[in-house]
């Protein structure tokens, strides 16, 4: 494997990581506030479709982005209604949202575009174009670092950098602001927030809304950044992998970056080498694609590390008698 | 919260939820410029208007009875088994291995063994998440989701690399021997001189599914084990007090659940396809969630809900055939049913409670 | 109106409640309550469990909205509609179950909801300074950077007090603050409270422990069954007078019973120890013997190991706990380390658990299903005979006067007393050789209390051994033939019920061994492996 190949794989890993990272951070906000969300997949899918459909019709990727975010937020509102307002089962709500997105995207896609669930291919301004970061030119002469900067760091679409900046941003928000303090508190012990005179539902609604926005970005990136249009079921389990990454990251932002990069890298390697030959054994691509799920089970079983979810996660808050 | 009368709880709440799901689906149909009334007509005619339609409706319903029972048994133990899909796929593997292992002389011999294979493989796939929950506290919802993906990857690999007959391009197993073909309901009707459901896949598995309903009912409401499962599902501490061991109940309930999901394979794999295909369960495991929720985890409710979803499935196929409404409409309906009967239950209940409380 | 103890000035009362009423569904938790608390005093509110003390204080703190009534703070209508407005009015509350975020630091917990701005850093540095000041002023030392879940219960309570003081509370409400504290911690708490009073703060102390009231309060109000029955200056009353006010008809707890005729020992425990999952030693060598035909009462403040003892004997010790020591049931060895509640029942151990709603009943199950809980396999056979169980349940409900007499009704739809009767019926009618009884009348109405007490005596007279655990000293004294007092995982002493007094037992319950040596320093009163059978 030469350096150029490694760079290509890393470049691909960064791109594949981005939707996972956005969705993972989305889940982080929601679950840190005590609202479990297994509907990341559905929200992403819905956003991917809305973004691609809007971009295809208007020719503007930015309008597509707005549409994607709005549709994901709408799905989040359903989840909030079930989880916060009506104190329903958050897991069942997530399942419902995944199916709702799956059904609606195919139904609307087929009736609007008649392409078997695809949206028309996006070109030009209807897609995110790569951004060349300043300094690429200047560094190009330097061996090793120059090509690394040009291939892996520079040349991605805007949302990749947004996702990357969201990691320190989320960390800062969570650990350095009043909002973050309250958000974390409401996911651990909502009664502590309630007795302090702060509204539990309002905090949880805010978290669920942020989750919607971020899954919207994730979906929009998938359809208008990573690919050139929507294909049916294009999230292909990424929402669940993001969930796995969230557990892997123990609900912390920097670790989320690490976990999603690892999973992105695995996907990149599996794409590049369908049959990975390690000399003594050949790993089929199926194993590579199953690895994130397997790792998550191992983490959950507590054999490596220990996943400690937010204590009040999944439980509707009811004032105790 | 105001208590509802039993009949309202069992009948009215699911019906209102269903009505809400259908009303929103009608809006969706309107939004794509189609006529919901026409669509319903096509669905009813296509799924229920002929013995042909019924043949398919019953075939689909059979799958959903098995997976609905699977989700329900776990739910009685307070466990949310999202893994019925993976367990049903593994059940397919069990059936295929049995069917291909021997030159079976007669389906009557092959079927019981295939049932054991299907149930065993499904149960084993549920066993790992169950034991991890029981012994390590791993959240069973997440692990069963992960096991769905693992099942898909495993079957993908097996079908491509192991079970695929030489020379075939399909990622599918070899055809099962002719002798393992299960009798179809058509044949059984013909034997008593009735012409019914020509060339439809409904088969004897439907009767087995009904038998499974009776057995599950006996298990849950008549046996001491069922009592323990329900007690544990309602109150873990009361179960401990009563000498019921949580780990044992989690493992047993999940294995019964996985076994029931796996059993579905005698219908779709053995009864219909006659070989193991990729993605053989086709989402039936997930529909089991909607069926169990809708049927209030009771076998009678599950049969009715399974018939409803069988109707939706067959009707949806007809819809795609005769109108320009894609069959994915049923996925939307399924999602809405799960949403209203499962997650937004209180939204339906609260106003009803006020209504009954005000009397 | 000015109560004595107000230092005679004309300052308006710190708190004045006028006609507060609150109902939860059919339960009237507070009925037309009026109360005046003078500023700069410690005001005790006493009452039995369920008297409505906690509800009243939660209303004062804005956690619940009253159905009727008015709250005045410093003489003005404070307009308390939620906790936020109560905090603004200068009221702070320390709940019985702390409202802390376990994995936050002390500072984070203190500033939560009282931050100075959108960014945390300024709040944190101000809080640090403020905590240092408060610590010095009120003896509230606690490391600001410690993670709360690593702190002892006493220190967690200090964090709760600090939270209130940080919000500049002038009025501090403490709900049963000593229930979870060791005596040393409780003493420290009282010093803190006196310090608060010296600096002009008003403290409202809710408790059902009369010793504390007498020790620290200026005035005391008594609540009974949702009503305020008296408010008096503490130095003009006595524990006896307060107890009578609290209970009302004191005579009710007098149970007619014949002299016990104890037989052979049924349960013998020697050196029973238990270390919980967190590594805390909950039982430190329990030696006990209960004979057939007698009731051994275990008195003690809750949280001193009684629950652990009952759970072990019931066959379901807390997960991960290590149990050692020996036990014999009717002469045969009883394994203590295993978890098998079923085997325990088969051996003849009945169990009326402390928490009937969480343990003794499956609340969603019908009454008849609950009448076989734990004995659901006794009939044998593959299927349960529902008709027989229903018939038997109806008969049991008749015999134990469970109302309404409807076996199909879910357990959750019965009142507390009737729920308890279902449990008592199940366990007594299984004809146990040993009956474990935990808090049999907690939250049970007076009529049912009498009924349950009579049935327990009848079972004793039929020759069964009964181990009774209750935090209600009156109940222990009324029912028991012998009384053992538990403190900090040990038996502090045993007395014959006719030869002791509430005062003596209270002393033992507070951890004082009869010789006056605190157990931490001296030897426990009873020798380690010599159950005090000499007393019998």
mmCIF file of N, CA, C and O in Angstrom, chain B residues 226-276:
data_model
loop_
_atom_site.group_PDB
_atom_site.id
_atom_site.type_symbol
_atom_site.label_atom_id
_atom_site.label_comp_id
_atom_site.label_asym_id
_atom_site.label_seq_id
_atom_site.Cartn_x
_atom_site.Cartn_y
_atom_site.Cartn_z
ATOM 1 N N UNK B 226 -45.828 -18.680 32.250
ATOM 2 C CA UNK B 226 -46.439 -17.464 31.709
ATOM 3 C C UNK B 226 -46.725 -16.462 32.810
ATOM 4 O O UNK B 226 -46.520 -15.260 32.650
ATOM 5 N N UNK B 227 -47.206 -16.978 33.928
ATOM 6 C CA UNK B 227 -47.459 -16.128 35.096
ATOM 7 C C UNK B 227 -46.169 -15.410 35.489
ATOM 8 O O UNK B 227 -46.155 -14.211 35.758
ATOM 9 N N UNK B 228 -45.072 -16.171 35.493
ATOM 10 C CA UNK B 228 -43.784 -15.585 35.883
ATOM 11 C C UNK B 228 -43.317 -14.545 34.875
ATOM 12 O O UNK B 228 -42.780 -13.497 35.235
ATOM 13 N N UNK B 229 -43.520 -14.856 33.587
ATOM 14 C CA UNK B 229 -43.121 -13.905 32.548
ATOM 15 C C UNK B 229 -43.882 -12.594 32.733
ATOM 16 O O UNK B 229 -43.312 -11.502 32.723
ATOM 17 N N UNK B 230 -45.201 -12.706 32.952
ATOM 18 C CA UNK B 230 -46.002 -11.483 33.099
ATOM 19 C C UNK B 230 -45.658 -10.738 34.384
ATOM 20 O O UNK B 230 -45.559 -9.516 34.397
ATOM 21 N N UNK B 231 -45.451 -11.505 35.456
ATOM 22 C CA UNK B 231 -45.106 -10.846 36.728
ATOM 23 C C UNK B 231 -43.790 -10.094 36.587
ATOM 24 O O UNK B 231 -43.657 -8.939 36.999
ATOM 25 N N UNK B 232 -42.810 -10.737 35.967
ATOM 26 C CA UNK B 232 -41.511 -10.088 35.776
ATOM 27 C C UNK B 232 -41.639 -8.861 34.893
ATOM 28 O O UNK B 232 -41.039 -7.813 35.156
ATOM 29 N N UNK B 233 -42.461 -8.987 33.842
ATOM 30 C CA UNK B 233 -42.630 -7.859 32.917
ATOM 31 C C UNK B 233 -43.269 -6.656 33.579
ATOM 32 O O UNK B 233 -42.986 -5.517 33.225
ATOM 33 N N UNK B 234 -44.133 -6.888 34.556
ATOM 34 C CA UNK B 234 -44.828 -5.789 35.212
ATOM 35 C C UNK B 234 -44.026 -5.226 36.374
ATOM 36 O O UNK B 234 -44.083 -4.027 36.651
ATOM 37 N N UNK B 235 -43.345 -6.069 37.110
ATOM 38 C CA UNK B 235 -42.625 -5.595 38.286
ATOM 39 C C UNK B 235 -41.467 -6.525 38.600
ATOM 40 O O UNK B 235 -41.666 -7.648 39.054
ATOM 41 N N UNK B 236 -40.268 -6.045 38.346
ATOM 42 C CA UNK B 236 -39.107 -6.899 38.555
ATOM 43 C C UNK B 236 -38.921 -7.210 40.036
ATOM 44 O O UNK B 236 -38.577 -8.323 40.415
ATOM 45 N N UNK B 237 -39.186 -6.216 40.894
ATOM 46 C CA UNK B 237 -38.965 -6.445 42.327
ATOM 47 C C UNK B 237 -39.992 -7.419 42.897
ATOM 48 O O UNK B 237 -39.663 -8.256 43.740
ATOM 49 N N UNK B 238 -41.232 -7.314 42.433
ATOM 50 C CA UNK B 238 -42.239 -8.264 42.899
ATOM 51 C C UNK B 238 -41.862 -9.665 42.438
ATOM 52 O O UNK B 238 -42.054 -10.643 43.162
ATOM 53 N N UNK B 239 -41.299 -9.767 41.235
ATOM 54 C CA UNK B 239 -40.873 -11.062 40.725
ATOM 55 C C UNK B 239 -39.775 -11.645 41.615
ATOM 56 O O UNK B 239 -39.803 -12.819 41.978
ATOM 57 N N UNK B 240 -38.821 -10.806 41.984
ATOM 58 C CA UNK B 240 -37.744 -11.258 42.869
ATOM 59 C C UNK B 240 -38.321 -11.757 44.188
ATOM 60 O O UNK B 240 -37.937 -12.807 44.696
ATOM 61 N N UNK B 241 -39.234 -10.979 44.734
ATOM 62 C CA UNK B 241 -39.885 -11.352 45.990
ATOM 63 C C UNK B 241 -40.557 -12.714 45.857
ATOM 64 O O UNK B 241 -40.547 -13.512 46.777
ATOM 65 N N UNK B 242 -41.131 -12.945 44.670
ATOM 66 C CA UNK B 242 -41.890 -14.175 44.459
ATOM 67 C C UNK B 242 -40.995 -15.349 44.084
ATOM 68 O O UNK B 242 -41.494 -16.423 43.772
ATOM 69 N N UNK B 243 -39.689 -15.144 44.102
ATOM 70 C CA UNK B 243 -38.790 -16.248 43.787
ATOM 71 C C UNK B 243 -38.640 -16.506 42.301
ATOM 72 O O UNK B 243 -38.268 -17.594 41.887
ATOM 73 N N UNK B 244 -38.953 -15.505 41.497
ATOM 74 C CA UNK B 244 -38.798 -15.626 40.045
ATOM 75 C C UNK B 244 -37.425 -15.065 39.693
ATOM 76 O O UNK B 244 -37.109 -13.939 40.066
ATOM 77 N N UNK B 245 -36.636 -15.839 38.976
ATOM 78 C CA UNK B 245 -35.272 -15.388 38.689
ATOM 79 C C UNK B 245 -35.236 -14.590 37.394
ATOM 80 O O UNK B 245 -35.533 -15.107 36.325
ATOM 81 N N UNK B 246 -34.865 -13.308 37.474
ATOM 82 C CA UNK B 246 -34.909 -12.444 36.290
ATOM 83 C C UNK B 246 -34.125 -12.997 35.108
ATOM 84 O O UNK B 246 -34.633 -13.034 33.987
ATOM 85 N N UNK B 247 -32.890 -13.453 35.351
ATOM 86 C CA UNK B 247 -32.060 -13.907 34.237
ATOM 87 C C UNK B 247 -32.753 -15.051 33.496
ATOM 88 O O UNK B 247 -32.776 -15.093 32.262
ATOM 89 N N UNK B 248 -33.341 -15.943 34.263
ATOM 90 C CA UNK B 248 -34.006 -17.096 33.662
ATOM 91 C C UNK B 248 -35.178 -16.635 32.788
ATOM 92 O O UNK B 248 -35.345 -17.097 31.651
ATOM 93 N N UNK B 249 -35.966 -15.713 33.310
ATOM 94 C CA UNK B 249 -37.135 -15.255 32.554
ATOM 95 C C UNK B 249 -36.706 -14.514 31.288
ATOM 96 O O UNK B 249 -37.271 -14.714 30.208
ATOM 97 N N UNK B 250 -35.694 -13.662 31.405
ATOM 98 C CA UNK B 250 -35.240 -12.913 30.229
ATOM 99 C C UNK B 250 -34.814 -13.886 29.137
ATOM 100 O O UNK B 250 -35.223 -13.770 27.972
ATOM 101 N N UNK B 251 -34.012 -14.873 29.517
ATOM 102 C CA UNK B 251 -33.491 -15.801 28.515
ATOM 103 C C UNK B 251 -34.623 -16.648 27.929
ATOM 104 O O UNK B 251 -34.746 -16.783 26.705
ATOM 105 N N UNK B 252 -35.473 -17.187 28.797
ATOM 106 C CA UNK B 252 -36.542 -18.047 28.283
ATOM 107 C C UNK B 252 -37.511 -17.259 27.390
ATOM 108 O O UNK B 252 -37.846 -17.686 26.286
ATOM 109 N N UNK B 253 -37.929 -16.092 27.865
ATOM 110 C CA UNK B 253 -38.898 -15.311 27.082
ATOM 111 C C UNK B 253 -38.299 -14.916 25.735
ATOM 112 O O UNK B 253 -38.970 -14.984 24.697
ATOM 113 N N UNK B 254 -37.045 -14.506 25.738
ATOM 114 C CA UNK B 254 -36.427 -14.100 24.474
ATOM 115 C C UNK B 254 -36.241 -15.292 23.542
ATOM 116 O O UNK B 254 -36.367 -15.168 22.322
ATOM 117 N N UNK B 255 -35.929 -16.460 24.103
ATOM 118 C CA UNK B 255 -35.743 -17.617 23.225
ATOM 119 C C UNK B 255 -37.079 -18.074 22.645
ATOM 120 O O UNK B 255 -37.146 -18.482 21.482
ATOM 121 N N UNK B 256 -38.131 -18.013 23.445
ATOM 122 C CA UNK B 256 -39.455 -18.327 22.886
ATOM 123 C C UNK B 256 -39.789 -17.310 21.799
ATOM 124 O O UNK B 256 -40.261 -17.650 20.712
ATOM 125 N N UNK B 257 -39.502 -16.045 22.089
ATOM 126 C CA UNK B 257 -39.770 -14.984 21.121
ATOM 127 C C UNK B 257 -38.992 -15.222 19.828
ATOM 128 O O UNK B 257 -39.557 -15.210 18.734
ATOM 129 N N UNK B 258 -37.698 -15.469 19.968
ATOM 130 C CA UNK B 258 -36.863 -15.719 18.790
ATOM 131 C C UNK B 258 -37.319 -16.973 18.054
ATOM 132 O O UNK B 258 -37.320 -17.016 16.821
ATOM 133 N N UNK B 259 -37.707 -17.997 18.813
ATOM 134 C CA UNK B 259 -38.176 -19.224 18.196
ATOM 135 C C UNK B 259 -39.415 -18.980 17.352
ATOM 136 O O UNK B 259 -39.534 -19.486 16.232
ATOM 137 N N UNK B 260 -40.347 -18.193 17.880
ATOM 138 C CA UNK B 260 -41.565 -17.880 17.125
ATOM 139 C C UNK B 260 -41.239 -17.090 15.870
ATOM 140 O O UNK B 260 -41.785 -17.349 14.789
ATOM 141 N N UNK B 261 -40.323 -16.127 15.993
ATOM 142 C CA UNK B 261 -39.920 -15.356 14.807
ATOM 143 C C UNK B 261 -39.287 -16.287 13.782
ATOM 144 O O UNK B 261 -39.566 -16.204 12.580
ATOM 145 N N UNK B 262 -38.437 -17.174 14.291
ATOM 146 C CA UNK B 262 -37.773 -18.109 13.385
ATOM 147 C C UNK B 262 -38.776 -19.012 12.667
ATOM 148 O O UNK B 262 -38.640 -19.283 11.478
ATOM 149 N N UNK B 263 -39.805 -19.425 13.392
ATOM 150 C CA UNK B 263 -40.816 -20.316 12.820
ATOM 151 C C UNK B 263 -41.480 -19.743 11.576
ATOM 152 O O UNK B 263 -41.989 -20.468 10.734
ATOM 153 N N UNK B 264 -41.476 -18.421 11.489
ATOM 154 C CA UNK B 264 -42.046 -17.785 10.313
ATOM 155 C C UNK B 264 -41.477 -18.372 9.023
ATOM 156 O O UNK B 264 -42.140 -18.418 7.983
ATOM 157 N N UNK B 265 -40.227 -18.846 9.112
ATOM 158 C CA UNK B 265 -39.541 -19.302 7.898
ATOM 159 C C UNK B 265 -40.218 -20.501 7.252
ATOM 160 O O UNK B 265 -40.067 -20.736 6.049
ATOM 161 N N UNK B 266 -40.960 -21.290 8.024
ATOM 162 C CA UNK B 266 -41.637 -22.416 7.350
ATOM 163 C C UNK B 266 -42.661 -21.890 6.354
ATOM 164 O O UNK B 266 -42.995 -22.553 5.389
ATOM 165 N N UNK B 267 -43.146 -20.682 6.583
ATOM 166 C CA UNK B 267 -44.118 -20.112 5.650
ATOM 167 C C UNK B 267 -43.437 -19.507 4.429
ATOM 168 O O UNK B 267 -43.670 -19.923 3.296
ATOM 169 N N UNK B 268 -42.535 -18.554 4.668
ATOM 170 C CA UNK B 268 -41.979 -17.835 3.520
ATOM 171 C C UNK B 268 -40.871 -18.599 2.816
ATOM 172 O O UNK B 268 -40.749 -18.535 1.603
ATOM 173 N N UNK B 269 -40.049 -19.334 3.563
ATOM 174 C CA UNK B 269 -38.920 -20.013 2.940
ATOM 175 C C UNK B 269 -39.329 -21.391 2.411
ATOM 176 O O UNK B 269 -39.115 -21.720 1.255
ATOM 177 N N UNK B 270 -39.961 -22.165 3.292
ATOM 178 C CA UNK B 270 -40.309 -23.534 2.900
ATOM 179 C C UNK B 270 -41.618 -23.563 2.106
ATOM 180 O O UNK B 270 -41.721 -24.237 1.089
ATOM 181 N N UNK B 271 -42.592 -22.813 2.575
ATOM 182 C CA UNK B 271 -43.909 -22.865 1.959
ATOM 183 C C UNK B 271 -43.985 -22.094 0.654
ATOM 184 O O UNK B 271 -44.703 -22.475 -0.257
ATOM 185 N N UNK B 272 -43.252 -20.987 0.552
ATOM 186 C CA UNK B 272 -43.403 -20.167 -0.645
ATOM 187 C C UNK B 272 -42.201 -20.274 -1.578
ATOM 188 O O UNK B 272 -42.294 -20.809 -2.669
ATOM 189 N N UNK B 273 -41.028 -19.762 -1.140
ATOM 190 C CA UNK B 273 -39.895 -19.633 -2.059
ATOM 191 C C UNK B 273 -39.301 -20.979 -2.459
ATOM 192 O O UNK B 273 -38.843 -21.149 -3.577
ATOM 193 N N UNK B 274 -39.273 -21.938 -1.513
ATOM 194 C CA UNK B 274 -38.666 -23.218 -1.831
ATOM 195 C C UNK B 274 -37.152 -23.166 -1.880
ATOM 196 O O UNK B 274 -36.487 -24.097 -2.314
ATOM 197 N N UNK B 275 -36.580 -22.074 -1.475
ATOM 198 C CA UNK B 275 -35.131 -21.941 -1.314
ATOM 199 C C UNK B 275 -34.892 -20.724 -0.444
ATOM 200 O O UNK B 275 -35.820 -19.931 -0.228
ATOM 201 N N UNK B 276 -33.675 -20.581 0.049
ATOM 202 C CA UNK B 276 -33.392 -19.442 0.916
ATOM 203 C C UNK B 276 -32.866 -18.287 0.076
ATOM 204 O O UNK B 276 -31.852 -18.427 -0.612
#
